[in-house]
């Protein structure tokens, strides 16, 4: 597909990319992508349904898990339209308004996921540090307030992105680097001054890294507590309660940090690598989080098995 390059007329369409050099095989790539989206949406809907309907799951940890599942669901739905259009129909065009709307939702749900992971790390620290007072510290009312506050912060965090992009002029380039719209990708196409975008983008990146630092500090404190436990069996039991969350943190932050680092530290890396890392960032966490929590959380696993047995019966 040709890409328009003009210095006089402001462009009216952006072009996304699939996997460079593999356009002929996009239809085959679409099959696993469709399966991943289907599993991710069904898995996160199942987690949300179980937490809502099962009173045994009405605990702080599972309320925060529902926040994580909701953000994963939002990420999947936000990227679904462009990903499927590209790989199923080779339709790469997207209007600037649709692109800006998509990046708002992607950045908003990413911020919500980061917030959920941060809250869950603090939740695990409180549960391990002071198990007897856990339910009195994290009451249902406090959990709801914390979730609403961090959801509002996530929305406010992403809210400036559409406005600072909307003020830019795009008149020379309109070929994006990924299969969906990201602020840092769109702003580089501007032919007007984008310093505000660069500054806010750096602030957003530093905020995400600050959340990761806070999560790391929580786990350092947890590790200190674990090392103080006398029995080996007791240590393993405590660490086992954190494995699911540690996996979720790694699944989310490894692609995110890699995606942020590539333009700065690996400018000559293949475009294929950039696209694959960007796609992993949006596809893998929503896919893997329900699987990890279903496997590692005995309560969720038992609830799923009960539901399946009821249907078979």
XYZ file of C-alpha atoms in Angstrom:
313
model
C 0.000 0.000 0.000
C 1.407 3.386 -0.928
C 2.156 5.957 1.750
C 1.400 9.592 1.044
C 4.210 12.096 1.640
C 3.286 15.724 1.300
C 4.584 18.862 2.952
C 1.628 21.066 2.007
C -1.555 19.149 2.776
C -2.250 17.847 6.260
C -2.703 14.082 6.123
C -6.100 12.510 6.813
C -5.030 8.916 7.444
C -2.312 6.976 9.239
C -1.019 3.585 8.178
C -0.276 0.854 10.721
C 1.996 -2.108 10.011
C 1.689 -5.846 10.381
C 4.918 -7.845 10.380
C 7.271 -6.225 7.822
C 8.294 -8.624 5.083
C 5.609 -11.159 6.001
C 2.560 -9.474 4.485
C 1.869 -12.581 2.380
C 1.581 -14.675 5.557
C -0.624 -12.290 7.558
C -3.661 -14.538 7.199
C -1.751 -17.384 8.885
C -0.490 -15.059 11.630
C -4.106 -14.003 12.171
C -5.098 -17.528 13.291
C -2.975 -17.645 16.501
C -3.731 -13.950 17.158
C -7.486 -14.630 16.969
C -7.081 -17.598 19.322
C -5.063 -15.480 21.769
C -7.717 -12.758 21.770
C -10.487 -15.325 22.244
C -8.715 -17.028 25.172
C -7.799 -13.664 26.737
C -11.347 -12.307 26.570
C -12.946 -15.560 27.778
C -10.329 -16.012 30.517
C -10.667 -12.504 31.945
C -14.468 -12.591 31.701
C -14.389 -15.907 33.607
C -12.208 -14.385 36.350
C -14.559 -11.387 36.661
C -17.649 -13.633 36.694
C -16.235 -15.935 39.388
C -15.147 -13.084 41.643
C -18.569 -11.448 41.302
C -20.676 -14.565 41.892
C -18.600 -16.599 44.375
C -18.775 -15.285 47.948
C -15.647 -17.278 48.860
C -13.703 -14.985 46.500
C -14.976 -11.772 48.083
C -11.590 -10.974 49.589
C -9.196 -8.016 49.013
C -6.764 -10.063 46.911
C -9.507 -11.161 44.508
C -11.076 -7.703 44.311
C -7.696 -6.366 43.177
C -7.389 -9.316 40.793
C -10.719 -8.278 39.252
C -9.186 -4.837 38.611
C -6.282 -6.546 36.842
C -8.671 -8.707 34.793
C -10.755 -5.658 33.834
C -7.657 -3.768 32.629
C -6.529 -6.847 30.652
C -9.969 -7.066 29.075
C -9.788 -3.367 28.182
C -6.342 -3.772 26.602
C -7.567 -6.693 24.484
C -10.677 -4.884 23.269
C -8.748 -1.641 22.598
C -6.231 -3.283 20.261
C -8.541 -5.929 18.772
C -10.058 -3.874 15.877
C -6.785 -2.735 14.272
C -4.901 -5.990 14.857
C -7.598 -8.110 13.221
C -8.095 -5.643 10.329
C -4.385 -5.732 9.565
C -3.803 -9.471 9.792
C -7.139 -10.689 8.411
C -7.851 -8.110 5.705
C -4.526 -6.285 5.240
C -6.423 -3.045 5.989
C -3.771 -0.838 7.567
C -5.400 2.594 7.325
C -6.776 4.392 10.391
C -8.070 7.953 10.760
C -6.163 10.294 13.099
C -9.188 10.619 15.421
C -9.609 6.836 15.685
C -5.865 6.468 16.259
C -5.857 9.071 19.039
C -8.892 7.415 20.665
C -7.193 4.016 20.546
C -3.966 5.268 22.106
C -5.977 6.903 24.914
C -7.638 3.602 25.806
C -4.403 1.607 25.466
C -2.448 4.010 27.686
C -5.363 4.266 30.136
C -5.781 0.508 30.560
C -1.991 0.050 30.712
C -1.879 2.573 33.563
C -4.751 0.728 35.266
C -2.894 -2.581 34.945
C 0.257 -1.035 36.389
C -1.829 0.384 39.270
C -3.444 -3.007 39.904
C -0.040 -4.724 40.041
C 1.240 -2.084 42.468
C -1.807 -2.423 44.750
C -1.543 -6.219 44.659
C 2.127 -6.092 45.699
C 1.210 -3.949 48.716
C -1.691 -6.318 49.420
C 0.714 -9.289 49.505
C 3.086 -7.386 51.813
C 0.285 -6.583 54.285
C -0.982 -10.195 54.176
C 2.504 -11.572 54.949
C 3.695 -8.860 57.343
C 0.530 -8.653 59.447
C -1.763 -11.613 58.617
C -3.864 -11.302 61.788
C -4.874 -7.713 60.991
C -5.089 -8.209 57.208
C -8.888 -8.178 56.990
C -9.204 -5.255 59.408
C -6.650 -3.172 57.468
C -8.091 -3.983 54.041
C -11.839 -3.855 54.618
C -14.258 -4.068 51.687
C -14.932 -0.326 51.875
C -11.212 0.507 51.795
C -10.609 -1.911 48.920
C -13.379 -0.273 46.863
C -12.038 3.213 47.671
C -8.473 2.222 46.749
C -9.642 0.642 43.468
C -11.746 3.681 42.522
C -8.951 6.129 43.397
C -6.369 4.275 41.306
C -8.845 3.863 38.429
C -9.465 7.634 38.482
C -5.709 8.285 38.583
C -5.235 5.981 35.555
C -7.885 7.882 33.572
C -6.389 11.265 34.531
C -2.939 9.923 33.632
C -4.053 9.026 30.078
C -6.365 12.029 29.582
C -3.708 14.526 28.383
C -2.526 12.222 25.577
C -5.406 12.900 23.125
C -5.250 16.665 23.705
C -1.504 17.034 23.247
C -1.662 14.871 20.108
C -4.669 16.717 18.704
C -2.755 20.019 18.738
C -0.042 18.612 16.462
C 0.048 18.930 12.679
C 0.783 15.871 10.542
C 1.810 16.748 7.021
C 4.870 14.769 5.923
C 4.794 11.199 7.245
C 1.903 8.924 8.106
C 3.438 5.461 8.457
C 3.387 4.206 12.059
C 5.709 1.553 13.496
C 3.236 -0.811 15.178
C -0.062 -2.642 14.655
C -1.872 -0.182 16.924
C -1.486 3.460 17.960
C 0.859 4.572 20.741
C 1.537 8.152 21.794
C 5.315 7.913 21.355
C 4.837 6.496 17.857
C 2.253 9.027 16.653
C 4.064 12.117 17.984
C 7.221 11.331 15.965
C 5.214 11.829 12.748
C 4.310 15.425 13.601
C 5.676 18.279 11.492
C 4.949 20.807 14.265
C 6.626 21.338 17.640
C 6.115 18.215 19.810
C 8.173 19.219 22.855
C 5.116 19.073 25.131
C 4.504 15.507 23.954
C 8.115 14.529 24.599
C 8.042 16.002 28.123
C 4.746 14.340 29.047
C 5.899 11.080 27.454
C 9.025 11.140 29.630
C 6.873 11.869 32.692
C 4.608 8.896 31.819
C 7.609 6.580 31.359
C 9.142 7.677 34.669
C 5.796 7.167 36.429
C 5.606 3.607 35.078
C 9.172 2.965 36.262
C 8.323 4.434 39.680
C 5.458 1.935 39.993
C 7.909 -0.876 39.127
C 10.358 0.407 41.774
C 7.563 0.446 44.385
C 6.601 -3.127 43.450
C 10.266 -4.162 43.751
C 10.520 -2.525 47.187
C 7.388 -4.405 48.313
C 8.971 -7.701 47.305
C 12.273 -6.835 48.960
C 10.361 -6.285 52.201
C 8.464 -9.548 51.636
C 11.763 -11.376 51.019
C 13.164 -9.950 54.257
C 10.147 -11.333 56.142
C 10.438 -14.718 54.388
C 14.128 -15.045 55.265
C 13.183 -14.516 58.912
C 10.903 -17.581 58.888
C 12.631 -20.503 60.567
C 11.190 -23.480 58.677
C 11.920 -24.187 55.021
C 8.336 -25.355 54.523
C 7.011 -22.089 55.974
C 9.169 -20.061 53.588
C 7.910 -21.977 50.567
C 4.301 -21.630 51.712
C 4.617 -17.835 51.989
C 6.484 -17.480 48.680
C 3.885 -19.641 46.940
C 1.235 -17.001 47.693
C 3.294 -14.471 45.704
C 4.224 -16.537 42.632
C 1.115 -15.639 40.623
C 1.639 -11.933 41.190
C 5.377 -12.101 40.429
C 4.534 -13.823 37.116
C 1.952 -11.120 36.315
C 4.515 -8.366 37.033
C 7.128 -9.994 34.777
C 4.597 -10.700 32.007
C 3.559 -7.026 31.970
C 6.795 -5.159 32.660
C 9.349 -7.133 30.600
C 7.661 -6.305 27.244
C 6.851 -2.746 28.448
C 10.448 -1.965 29.445
C 11.765 -3.613 26.263
C 9.330 -1.595 24.123
C 10.391 1.642 25.832
C 14.113 0.836 25.623
C 14.311 -0.208 21.963
C 14.037 3.300 20.406
C 16.626 4.675 22.850
C 19.222 1.913 23.135
C 18.697 -0.199 19.997
C 17.876 2.264 17.239
C 19.178 -0.048 14.506
C 17.156 -3.066 15.612
C 15.018 -4.751 12.956
C 11.476 -3.311 12.535
C 10.205 -6.894 12.841
C 11.568 -7.100 16.400
C 9.867 -3.816 17.322
C 6.509 -4.963 15.977
C 6.733 -8.365 17.689
C 7.680 -6.822 21.068
C 4.827 -4.293 20.754
C 2.352 -7.066 19.892
C 3.591 -9.211 22.799
C 3.007 -6.269 25.156
C -0.713 -6.181 24.301
C -1.350 -9.852 23.562
C 0.545 -11.808 26.216
C -0.469 -10.222 29.577
C -4.252 -10.482 28.936
C -3.716 -14.046 27.693
C -1.400 -15.292 30.444
C -2.741 -13.601 33.582
C -6.009 -15.622 33.737
C -4.060 -18.821 33.010
C -1.452 -18.101 35.712
C -4.050 -17.240 38.356
C -6.250 -20.202 37.409
C -3.297 -22.581 37.759
C -1.688 -21.105 40.886
C -4.776 -19.977 42.846
C -6.420 -23.031 44.368
C -9.660 -21.177 45.147
C -10.117 -19.970 41.556
C -9.090 -23.365 40.171
C -11.591 -25.141 42.424
C -14.387 -22.728 41.462
C -13.711 -23.317 37.755
C -13.714 -27.110 38.253
C -16.988 -26.909 40.222
C -18.625 -24.897 37.425
C -17.403 -27.356 34.790
C -18.603 -30.360 36.795
C -22.018 -28.718 37.305
C -22.397 -28.222 33.561
C -21.379 -31.808 32.799
C -23.761 -33.062 35.467
